[in-house]
PDB file of C-alpha atoms in Angstrom:
ATOM      1  CA  MET A 266      10.491 -83.278   1.746  1.00  0.00           C
ATOM      2  CA  ARG A 267       8.980 -84.891  -1.539  1.00  0.00           C
ATOM      3  CA  LYS A 268      10.710 -87.715  -3.116  1.00  0.00           C
ATOM      4  CA  ALA A 269      11.208 -88.308  -6.861  1.00  0.00           C
ATOM      5  CA  LEU A 270      12.842 -91.080  -8.832  1.00  0.00           C
ATOM      6  CA  ILE A 271      14.438 -90.746 -12.035  1.00  0.00           C
ATOM      7  CA  VAL A 272      15.168 -93.933 -14.021  1.00  0.00           C
ATOM      8  CA  TRP A 273      17.255 -93.520 -17.445  1.00  0.00           C
ATOM      9  CA  GLY A 274      18.412 -95.876 -20.106  1.00  0.00           C
ATOM     10  CA  GLY A 275      17.410 -97.374 -23.487  1.00  0.00           C
ATOM     11  CA  TRP A 276      18.462 -95.838 -26.491  1.00  0.00           C
ATOM     12  CA  ASP A 277      21.595 -93.548 -26.048  1.00  0.00           C
ATOM     13  CA  GLY A 278      20.356 -91.240 -29.052  1.00  0.00           C
ATOM     14  CA  HIS A 279      17.884 -89.421 -26.753  1.00  0.00           C
ATOM     15  CA  GLU A 280      20.751 -88.855 -24.340  1.00  0.00           C
ATOM     16  CA  PRO A 281      19.082 -90.083 -21.277  1.00  0.00           C
ATOM     17  CA  GLU A 282      21.664 -89.493 -18.897  1.00  0.00           C
ATOM     18  CA  GLN A 283      22.045 -85.970 -19.909  1.00  0.00           C
ATOM     19  CA  VAL A 284      18.248 -85.269 -19.786  1.00  0.00           C
ATOM     20  CA  ALA A 285      17.903 -87.309 -16.447  1.00  0.00           C
ATOM     21  CA  HIS A 286      20.518 -85.138 -14.704  1.00  0.00           C
ATOM     22  CA  VAL A 287      18.773 -81.724 -16.232  1.00  0.00           C
ATOM     23  CA  PHE A 288      15.829 -83.017 -14.588  1.00  0.00           C
ATOM     24  CA  LYS A 289      17.191 -83.658 -11.414  1.00  0.00           C
ATOM     25  CA  GLY A 290      18.594 -79.973 -11.443  1.00  0.00           C
ATOM     26  CA  ILE A 291      14.965 -78.803 -12.107  1.00  0.00           C
ATOM     27  CA  LEU A 292      13.501 -81.105  -9.109  1.00  0.00           C
ATOM     28  CA  GLU A 293      16.454 -79.972  -6.621  1.00  0.00           C
ATOM     29  CA  LYS A 294      15.585 -76.366  -7.142  1.00  0.00           C
ATOM     30  CA  GLU A 295      12.156 -77.131  -6.260  1.00  0.00           C
ATOM     31  CA  HIS A 296      13.315 -79.124  -3.065  1.00  0.00           C
ATOM     32  CA  PHE A 297      12.725 -82.496  -4.180  1.00  0.00           C
ATOM     33  CA  ASP A 298      14.807 -85.477  -2.669  1.00  0.00           C
ATOM     34  CA  VAL A 299      15.748 -86.929  -5.964  1.00  0.00           C
ATOM     35  CA  GLU A 300      17.152 -90.495  -6.890  1.00  0.00           C
ATOM     36  CA  ILE A 301      18.814 -91.150  -9.937  1.00  0.00           C
ATOM     37  CA  SER A 302      18.730 -94.800 -11.427  1.00  0.00           C
ATOM     38  CA  ASP A 303      20.112 -96.657 -14.698  1.00  0.00           C
ATOM     39  CA  THR A 304      18.375 -99.701 -13.959  1.00  0.00           C
ATOM     40  CA  LEU A 305      14.848-100.878 -14.291  1.00  0.00           C
ATOM     41  CA  GLU A 306      15.385-102.928 -11.290  1.00  0.00           C
ATOM     42  CA  SER A 307      14.530 -99.924  -9.522  1.00  0.00           C
ATOM     43  CA  PHE A 308      10.936-100.520 -10.662  1.00  0.00           C
ATOM     44  CA  ALA A 309      10.996-104.138  -8.612  1.00  0.00           C
ATOM     45  CA  ASP A 310      10.278-102.933  -5.024  1.00  0.00           C
ATOM     46  CA  GLN A 311       6.514-101.726  -4.964  1.00  0.00           C
ATOM     47  CA  GLU A 312       6.559-100.702  -1.465  1.00  0.00           C
ATOM     48  CA  LYS A 313       9.534 -98.039  -2.004  1.00  0.00           C
ATOM     49  CA  LEU A 314       7.494 -97.004  -5.248  1.00  0.00           C
ATOM     50  CA  LEU A 315       4.327 -96.270  -3.139  1.00  0.00           C
ATOM     51  CA  GLY A 316       6.395 -94.220  -1.007  1.00  0.00           C
ATOM     52  CA  LEU A 317       7.328 -91.864  -3.787  1.00  0.00           C
ATOM     53  CA  ASP A 318       5.676 -88.480  -4.762  1.00  0.00           C
ATOM     54  CA  LEU A 319       6.981 -88.779  -8.277  1.00  0.00           C
ATOM     55  CA  ILE A 320       8.476 -91.080 -10.914  1.00  0.00           C
ATOM     56  CA  VAL A 321      10.210 -89.652 -13.880  1.00  0.00           C
ATOM     57  CA  PRO A 322      11.197 -92.102 -16.698  1.00  0.00           C
ATOM     58  CA  VAL A 323      13.803 -91.298 -19.118  1.00  0.00           C
ATOM     59  CA  TRP A 324      13.884 -94.740 -20.934  1.00  0.00           C
ATOM     60  CA  THR A 325      13.542 -95.253 -24.537  1.00  0.00           C
ATOM     61  CA  MET A 326      12.517 -98.525 -26.584  1.00  0.00           C
ATOM     62  CA  GLY A 327      13.251-100.773 -23.896  1.00  0.00           C
ATOM     63  CA  GLU A 328      11.544-104.077 -22.457  1.00  0.00           C
ATOM     64  CA  ILE A 329      10.223-104.053 -19.105  1.00  0.00           C
ATOM     65  CA  LYS A 330       9.314-107.128 -16.967  1.00  0.00           C
ATOM     66  CA  SER A 331       5.513-107.175 -16.480  1.00  0.00           C
ATOM     67  CA  GLU A 332       5.760-107.160 -12.708  1.00  0.00           C
ATOM     68  CA  TYR A 333       7.742-104.269 -12.980  1.00  0.00           C
ATOM     69  CA  ALA A 334       5.200-102.151 -15.182  1.00  0.00           C
ATOM     70  CA  LYS A 335       2.683-103.633 -12.816  1.00  0.00           C
ATOM     71  CA  ASN A 336       4.190-102.131  -9.614  1.00  0.00           C
ATOM     72  CA  VAL A 337       4.772 -98.561 -11.620  1.00  0.00           C
ATOM     73  CA  LEU A 338       1.220 -98.695 -12.776  1.00  0.00           C
ATOM     74  CA  THR A 339       0.079 -99.621  -9.097  1.00  0.00           C
ATOM     75  CA  ALA A 340       2.079 -96.666  -7.559  1.00  0.00           C
ATOM     76  CA  VAL A 341       0.528 -94.132  -9.754  1.00  0.00           C
ATOM     77  CA  GLN A 342      -2.778 -95.692  -9.496  1.00  0.00           C
ATOM     78  CA  ASN A 343      -2.321 -94.674  -5.541  1.00  0.00           C
ATOM     79  CA  GLY A 344      -1.395 -91.387  -6.089  1.00  0.00           C
ATOM     80  CA  VAL A 345       2.157 -91.431  -7.074  1.00  0.00           C
ATOM     81  CA  GLY A 346       2.668 -88.666 -10.110  1.00  0.00           C
ATOM     82  CA  ILE A 347       4.491 -89.865 -13.061  1.00  0.00           C
ATOM     83  CA  ALA A 348       5.879 -87.162 -15.320  1.00  0.00           C
ATOM     84  CA  GLY A 349       8.353 -87.477 -18.305  1.00  0.00           C
ATOM     85  CA  CYS A 350       9.103 -86.253 -22.112  1.00  0.00           C
ATOM     86  CA  HIS A 351       9.544 -87.370 -25.512  1.00  0.00           C
ATOM     87  CA  GLY A 352      10.434 -91.126 -25.993  1.00  0.00           C
ATOM     88  CA  GLY A 353      11.548 -91.214 -22.706  1.00  0.00           C
ATOM     89  CA  MET A 354       7.900 -91.797 -21.442  1.00  0.00           C
ATOM     90  CA  CYS A 355       5.716 -92.407 -24.559  1.00  0.00           C
ATOM     91  CA  ASP A 356       8.072 -94.674 -26.521  1.00  0.00           C
ATOM     92  CA  SER A 357       9.547 -96.305 -23.356  1.00  0.00           C
ATOM     93  CA  PHE A 358       8.354 -99.909 -23.930  1.00  0.00           C
ATOM     94  CA  ARG A 359       6.684-100.359 -27.270  1.00  0.00           C
ATOM     95  CA  THR A 360       5.346-104.134 -26.287  1.00  0.00           C
ATOM     96  CA  ASN A 361       3.614-103.283 -23.200  1.00  0.00           C
ATOM     97  CA  VAL A 362       0.255-101.783 -23.706  1.00  0.00           C
ATOM     98  CA  ASP A 363      -0.522-101.145 -20.125  1.00  0.00           C
ATOM     99  CA  TRP A 364       2.272 -98.529 -19.926  1.00  0.00           C
ATOM    100  CA  GLN A 365       0.980 -97.068 -22.914  1.00  0.00           C
ATOM    101  CA  PHE A 366      -2.404 -97.082 -21.427  1.00  0.00           C
ATOM    102  CA  MET A 367      -1.288 -95.482 -18.460  1.00  0.00           C
ATOM    103  CA  THR A 368       0.924 -92.682 -19.887  1.00  0.00           C
ATOM    104  CA  GLY A 369      -1.835 -91.723 -22.574  1.00  0.00           C
ATOM    105  CA  GLY A 370       0.116 -92.156 -25.754  1.00  0.00           C
ATOM    106  CA  GLN A 371       2.798 -93.675 -28.015  1.00  0.00           C
ATOM    107  CA  TRP A 372       4.998 -92.473 -30.752  1.00  0.00           C
ATOM    108  CA  VAL A 373       4.602 -93.731 -33.989  1.00  0.00           C
ATOM    109  CA  ALA A 374       6.384 -91.429 -36.213  1.00  0.00           C
ATOM    110  CA  HIS A 375       8.654 -88.077 -36.677  1.00  0.00           C
ATOM    111  CA  PRO A 376       8.304 -87.191 -40.252  1.00  0.00           C
ATOM    112  CA  GLY A 377      11.502 -85.476 -41.295  1.00  0.00           C
ATOM    113  CA  ASN A 378      13.397 -86.678 -38.136  1.00  0.00           C
ATOM    114  CA  ASP A 379      15.340 -84.292 -36.368  1.00  0.00           C
ATOM    115  CA  GLY A 380      15.668 -80.711 -37.415  1.00  0.00           C
ATOM    116  CA  VAL A 381      11.928 -80.000 -38.248  1.00  0.00           C
ATOM    117  CA  GLU A 382      11.087 -76.339 -37.621  1.00  0.00           C
ATOM    118  CA  TYR A 383       7.601 -75.933 -35.890  1.00  0.00           C
ATOM    119  CA  THR A 384       5.557 -73.944 -33.546  1.00  0.00           C
ATOM    120  CA  VAL A 385       4.254 -75.266 -30.454  1.00  0.00           C
ATOM    121  CA  HIS A 386       0.774 -73.559 -29.643  1.00  0.00           C
ATOM    122  CA  LEU A 387      -0.271 -73.374 -25.918  1.00  0.00           C
ATOM    123  CA  LYS A 388      -4.016 -74.165 -25.635  1.00  0.00           C
ATOM    124  CA  TYR A 389      -6.710 -72.813 -23.242  1.00  0.00           C
ATOM    125  CA  SER A 390      -8.630 -75.622 -21.448  1.00  0.00           C
ATOM    126  CA  SER A 391      -9.967 -76.074 -17.779  1.00  0.00           C
ATOM    127  CA  SER A 392      -6.353 -76.339 -16.533  1.00  0.00           C
ATOM    128  CA  MET A 393      -4.031 -73.199 -15.943  1.00  0.00           C
ATOM    129  CA  LEU A 394      -1.143 -75.334 -15.398  1.00  0.00           C
ATOM    130  CA  LEU A 395       0.927 -73.584 -18.477  1.00  0.00           C
ATOM    131  CA  GLU A 396      -0.706 -70.077 -18.153  1.00  0.00           C
ATOM    132  CA  GLY A 397       1.664 -67.406 -19.084  1.00  0.00           C
ATOM    133  CA  ILE A 398       3.620 -69.513 -21.505  1.00  0.00           C
ATOM    134  CA  GLU A 399       3.609 -68.091 -24.981  1.00  0.00           C
ATOM    135  CA  ASP A 400       3.526 -70.302 -28.194  1.00  0.00           C
ATOM    136  CA  PHE A 401       6.988 -71.037 -29.488  1.00  0.00           C
ATOM    137  CA  GLN A 402       9.329 -72.090 -32.313  1.00  0.00           C
ATOM    138  CA  VAL A 403      11.431 -75.557 -31.817  1.00  0.00           C
ATOM    139  CA  LYS A 404      13.752 -76.967 -34.139  1.00  0.00           C
ATOM    140  CA  SER A 405      13.665 -80.632 -33.492  1.00  0.00           C
ATOM    141  CA  GLU A 406      11.717 -83.742 -34.100  1.00  0.00           C
ATOM    142  CA  GLN A 407       7.959 -83.324 -34.517  1.00  0.00           C
ATOM    143  CA  TYR A 408       6.283 -86.315 -32.832  1.00  0.00           C
ATOM    144  CA  TYR A 409       3.417 -87.848 -34.409  1.00  0.00           C
ATOM    145  CA  LEU A 410       1.349 -89.983 -31.555  1.00  0.00           C
ATOM    146  CA  HIS A 411      -1.544 -92.113 -31.095  1.00  0.00           C
ATOM    147  CA  VAL A 412      -3.023 -90.634 -28.339  1.00  0.00           C
ATOM    148  CA  ASP A 413      -5.635 -91.564 -25.449  1.00  0.00           C
ATOM    149  CA  PRO A 414      -8.913 -89.515 -26.221  1.00  0.00           C
ATOM    150  CA  ALA A 415      -9.058 -89.195 -22.341  1.00  0.00           C
ATOM    151  CA  VAL A 416      -6.037 -86.688 -22.084  1.00  0.00           C
ATOM    152  CA  GLU A 417      -6.513 -82.895 -21.509  1.00  0.00           C
ATOM    153  CA  VAL A 418      -4.156 -81.417 -24.213  1.00  0.00           C
ATOM    154  CA  LEU A 419      -2.571 -78.361 -23.196  1.00  0.00           C
ATOM    155  CA  ALA A 420      -0.215 -77.631 -25.952  1.00  0.00           C
ATOM    156  CA  SER A 421      -0.267 -78.935 -29.757  1.00  0.00           C
ATOM    157  CA  THR A 422       1.295 -78.727 -33.097  1.00  0.00           C
ATOM    158  CA  MET A 423      -0.055 -78.842 -36.805  1.00  0.00           C
ATOM    159  CA  PHE A 424       1.085 -81.588 -39.248  1.00  0.00           C
ATOM    160  CA  PRO A 425       1.943 -81.756 -42.179  1.00  0.00           C
ATOM    161  CA  ILE A 426       5.042 -79.745 -41.809  1.00  0.00           C
ATOM    162  CA  VAL A 427       7.111 -82.231 -43.982  1.00  0.00           C
ATOM    163  CA  PRO A 428       5.682 -83.696 -46.777  1.00  0.00           C
ATOM    164  CA  GLY A 429       4.687 -87.558 -46.949  1.00  0.00           C
ATOM    165  CA  PRO A 430       1.866 -90.133 -47.246  1.00  0.00           C
ATOM    166  CA  HIS A 431       0.325 -88.689 -44.138  1.00  0.00           C
ATOM    167  CA  SER A 432      -0.066 -85.273 -45.839  1.00  0.00           C
ATOM    168  CA  ALA A 433      -3.002 -86.774 -47.826  1.00  0.00           C
ATOM    169  CA  ASN A 434      -5.185 -86.459 -44.719  1.00  0.00           C
ATOM    170  CA  GLY A 435      -4.816 -82.857 -44.630  1.00  0.00           C
ATOM    171  CA  ALA A 436      -4.019 -80.474 -41.736  1.00  0.00           C
ATOM    172  CA  VAL A 437      -3.798 -82.378 -38.153  1.00  0.00           C
ATOM    173  CA  GLU A 438      -3.441 -81.010 -34.760  1.00  0.00           C
ATOM    174  CA  MET A 439      -1.167 -83.194 -32.791  1.00  0.00           C
ATOM    175  CA  PRO A 440      -1.235 -83.062 -29.116  1.00  0.00           C
ATOM    176  CA  VAL A 441       2.572 -82.022 -27.565  1.00  0.00           C
ATOM    177  CA  VAL A 442       1.732 -81.460 -23.842  1.00  0.00           C
ATOM    178  CA  TRP A 443      -1.167 -83.278 -21.852  1.00  0.00           C
ATOM    179  CA  THR A 444      -2.033 -84.261 -18.514  1.00  0.00           C
ATOM    180  CA  LYS A 445      -4.354 -87.038 -17.404  1.00  0.00           C
ATOM    181  CA  ARG A 446      -5.386 -89.321 -14.635  1.00  0.00           C
ATOM    182  CA  TRP A 447      -4.613 -92.842 -13.403  1.00  0.00           C
ATOM    183  CA  GLY A 448      -6.565 -93.823 -10.655  1.00  0.00           C
ATOM    184  CA  SER A 449      -5.631 -91.046  -7.913  1.00  0.00           C
ATOM    185  CA  GLY A 450      -2.523 -90.456  -9.905  1.00  0.00           C
ATOM    186  CA  ARG A 451      -1.729 -87.676 -12.041  1.00  0.00           C
ATOM    187  CA  VAL A 452       0.228 -88.273 -15.266  1.00  0.00           C
ATOM    188  CA  PHE A 453       1.941 -85.402 -17.211  1.00  0.00           C
ATOM    189  CA  TYR A 454       3.729 -85.757 -20.665  1.00  0.00           C
ATOM    190  CA  ASN A 455       5.736 -83.285 -23.426  1.00  0.00           C
ATOM    191  CA  SER A 456       6.559 -84.920 -26.565  1.00  0.00           C
ATOM    192  CA  LEU A 457       9.615 -82.331 -26.722  1.00  0.00           C
ATOM    193  CA  GLY A 458      13.082 -83.457 -25.646  1.00  0.00           C
ATOM    194  CA  HIS A 459      15.062 -85.249 -28.410  1.00  0.00           C
ATOM    195  CA  HIS A 460      18.179 -84.060 -27.100  1.00  0.00           C
ATOM    196  CA  ALA A 461      19.135 -82.445 -23.668  1.00  0.00           C
ATOM    197  CA  ASP A 462      19.565 -79.127 -25.368  1.00  0.00           C
ATOM    198  CA  ILE A 463      15.718 -79.100 -26.205  1.00  0.00           C
ATOM    199  CA  VAL A 464      14.851 -79.803 -22.788  1.00  0.00           C
ATOM    200  CA  GLU A 465      17.011 -76.771 -21.407  1.00  0.00           C
ATOM    201  CA  MET A 466      15.301 -74.443 -23.634  1.00  0.00           C
ATOM    202  CA  PRO A 467      13.652 -71.914 -21.357  1.00  0.00           C
ATOM    203  CA  ALA A 468      10.075 -72.829 -22.565  1.00  0.00           C
ATOM    204  CA  VAL A 469      10.602 -76.499 -21.998  1.00  0.00           C
ATOM    205  CA  THR A 470      12.105 -76.270 -18.750  1.00  0.00           C
ATOM    206  CA  GLU A 471       9.265 -74.478 -17.382  1.00  0.00           C
ATOM    207  CA  ILE A 472       6.921 -76.770 -18.797  1.00  0.00           C
ATOM    208  CA  MET A 473       8.300 -79.780 -17.327  1.00  0.00           C
ATOM    209  CA  ARG A 474       8.941 -77.712 -14.015  1.00  0.00           C
ATOM    210  CA  ARG A 475       5.329 -77.182 -13.657  1.00  0.00           C
ATOM    211  CA  GLY A 476       4.589 -80.689 -14.852  1.00  0.00           C
ATOM    212  CA  PHE A 477       6.851 -82.237 -12.331  1.00  0.00           C
ATOM    213  CA  ILE A 478       4.907 -80.307  -9.519  1.00  0.00           C
ATOM    214  CA  TRP A 479       1.751 -80.909 -10.473  1.00  0.00           C
ATOM    215  CA  ALA A 480       1.955 -84.511 -10.882  1.00  0.00           C
ATOM    216  CA  ALA A 481       3.780 -84.828  -7.437  1.00  0.00           C
ATOM    217  CA  ASP A 482       1.292 -82.739  -5.971  1.00  0.00           C
ATOM    218  CA  GLY A 483      -1.454 -85.192  -6.595  1.00  0.00           C
ATOM    219  CA  LYS A 484       0.048 -87.678  -4.084  1.00  0.00           C
ATOM    220  CA  LEU A 485      -0.787 -84.921  -1.326  1.00  0.00           C
ATOM    221  CA  VAL A 486      -4.244 -84.013  -2.726  1.00  0.00           C
ATOM    222  CA  SER A 487      -5.156 -87.980  -2.924  1.00  0.00           C
ATOM    223  CA  GLU A 488      -4.103 -88.594   0.772  1.00  0.00           C
ATOM    224  CA  GLN A 489      -6.193 -85.599   1.847  1.00  0.00           C
ATOM    225  CA  LYS A 490      -9.339 -86.872   0.128  1.00  0.00           C
ATOM    226  CA  ASN A 491      -8.770 -90.184   1.317  1.00  0.00           C
ATOM    227  CA  GLY A 492      -8.542 -88.795   4.919  1.00  0.00           C
ATOM    228  CA  ALA A 493     -11.517 -86.742   4.413  1.00  0.00           C
ATOM    229  CA  SER A 494     -13.613 -89.504   3.190  1.00  0.00           C
ATOM    230  CA  ALA A 495     -12.148 -91.722   5.978  1.00  0.00           C
ATOM    231  CA  GLN A 496     -13.192 -88.928   8.614  1.00  0.00           C
ATOM    232  CA  GLN A 497     -16.773 -88.881   6.949  1.00  0.00           C
ATOM    233  CA  ASN A 498     -17.164 -92.534   7.325  1.00  0.00           C
ATOM    234  CA  SER A 499     -16.116 -92.339  10.962  1.00  0.00           C
ATOM    235  CA  TYR A 500     -18.538 -89.581  11.631  1.00  0.00           C
ATOM    236  CA  THR A 501     -21.350 -91.398   9.825  1.00  0.00           C
ATOM    237  CA  GLY A 502     -20.757 -94.552  11.691  1.00  0.00           C
ATOM    238  CA  MET A 503     -20.701 -92.755  14.823  1.00  0.00           C
ATOM    239  CA  VAL A 504     -24.289 -90.981  13.935  1.00  0.00           C
ATOM    240  CA  ASP A 505     -25.539 -94.692  12.980  1.00  0.00           C
ATOM    241  CA  ASN A 506     -24.431 -96.157  16.136  1.00  0.00           C
ATOM    242  CA  ASN A 507     -26.524 -93.610  18.095  1.00  0.00           C
ATOM    243  CA  TYR A 508     -29.792 -95.012  16.399  1.00  0.00           C
TER     244      TYR A 508
END
């Protein structure tokens, strides 16, 4: 059975405990063994993290010890998936640039605050991860993020919807859902999820379900590749020894 760790906390306005339990339900339906924690001390044991298939951060505007962040980054680099949403993943630790480098982006603004009505546009790309999900409307915060150019964008939204100083730049297509790689690990992010009711929207729930599975599957793919590489190296060595 695949193992997932959900760690929630930080700013209460994002309803981290409620969102964590929504995610737990999604993962358990996919037959994950799920542990929920409300402390960053859960990132202290690197060996335990390396034994996971998936890490799900639900932590906003916190401070993380450098060794804890390093443990998570190392686990993901070695094949453990990481997946999350909204400020729970890309506004977790504003002073830790390594975390931002791994996750692929950082929140900087949400013009109009909560209650902005906008469209999420699903994009065609080399990934079929969100195939079949239609464009949909949401009424929530519209995240403006600083985004790593290495990410693969799977869904986006258009700015500006709400007037402001950013409007002077004209139309901007902002990523909403993306994937990226961190070493052997898979990274999945969805900027929707200001409150638990947004996560429970059918389209958002389905996006997160697929993202969790995709990120976790990277562990097995990484192990298979490493095993095949080791087998090939062993075979090559045997041939060399015969000469």
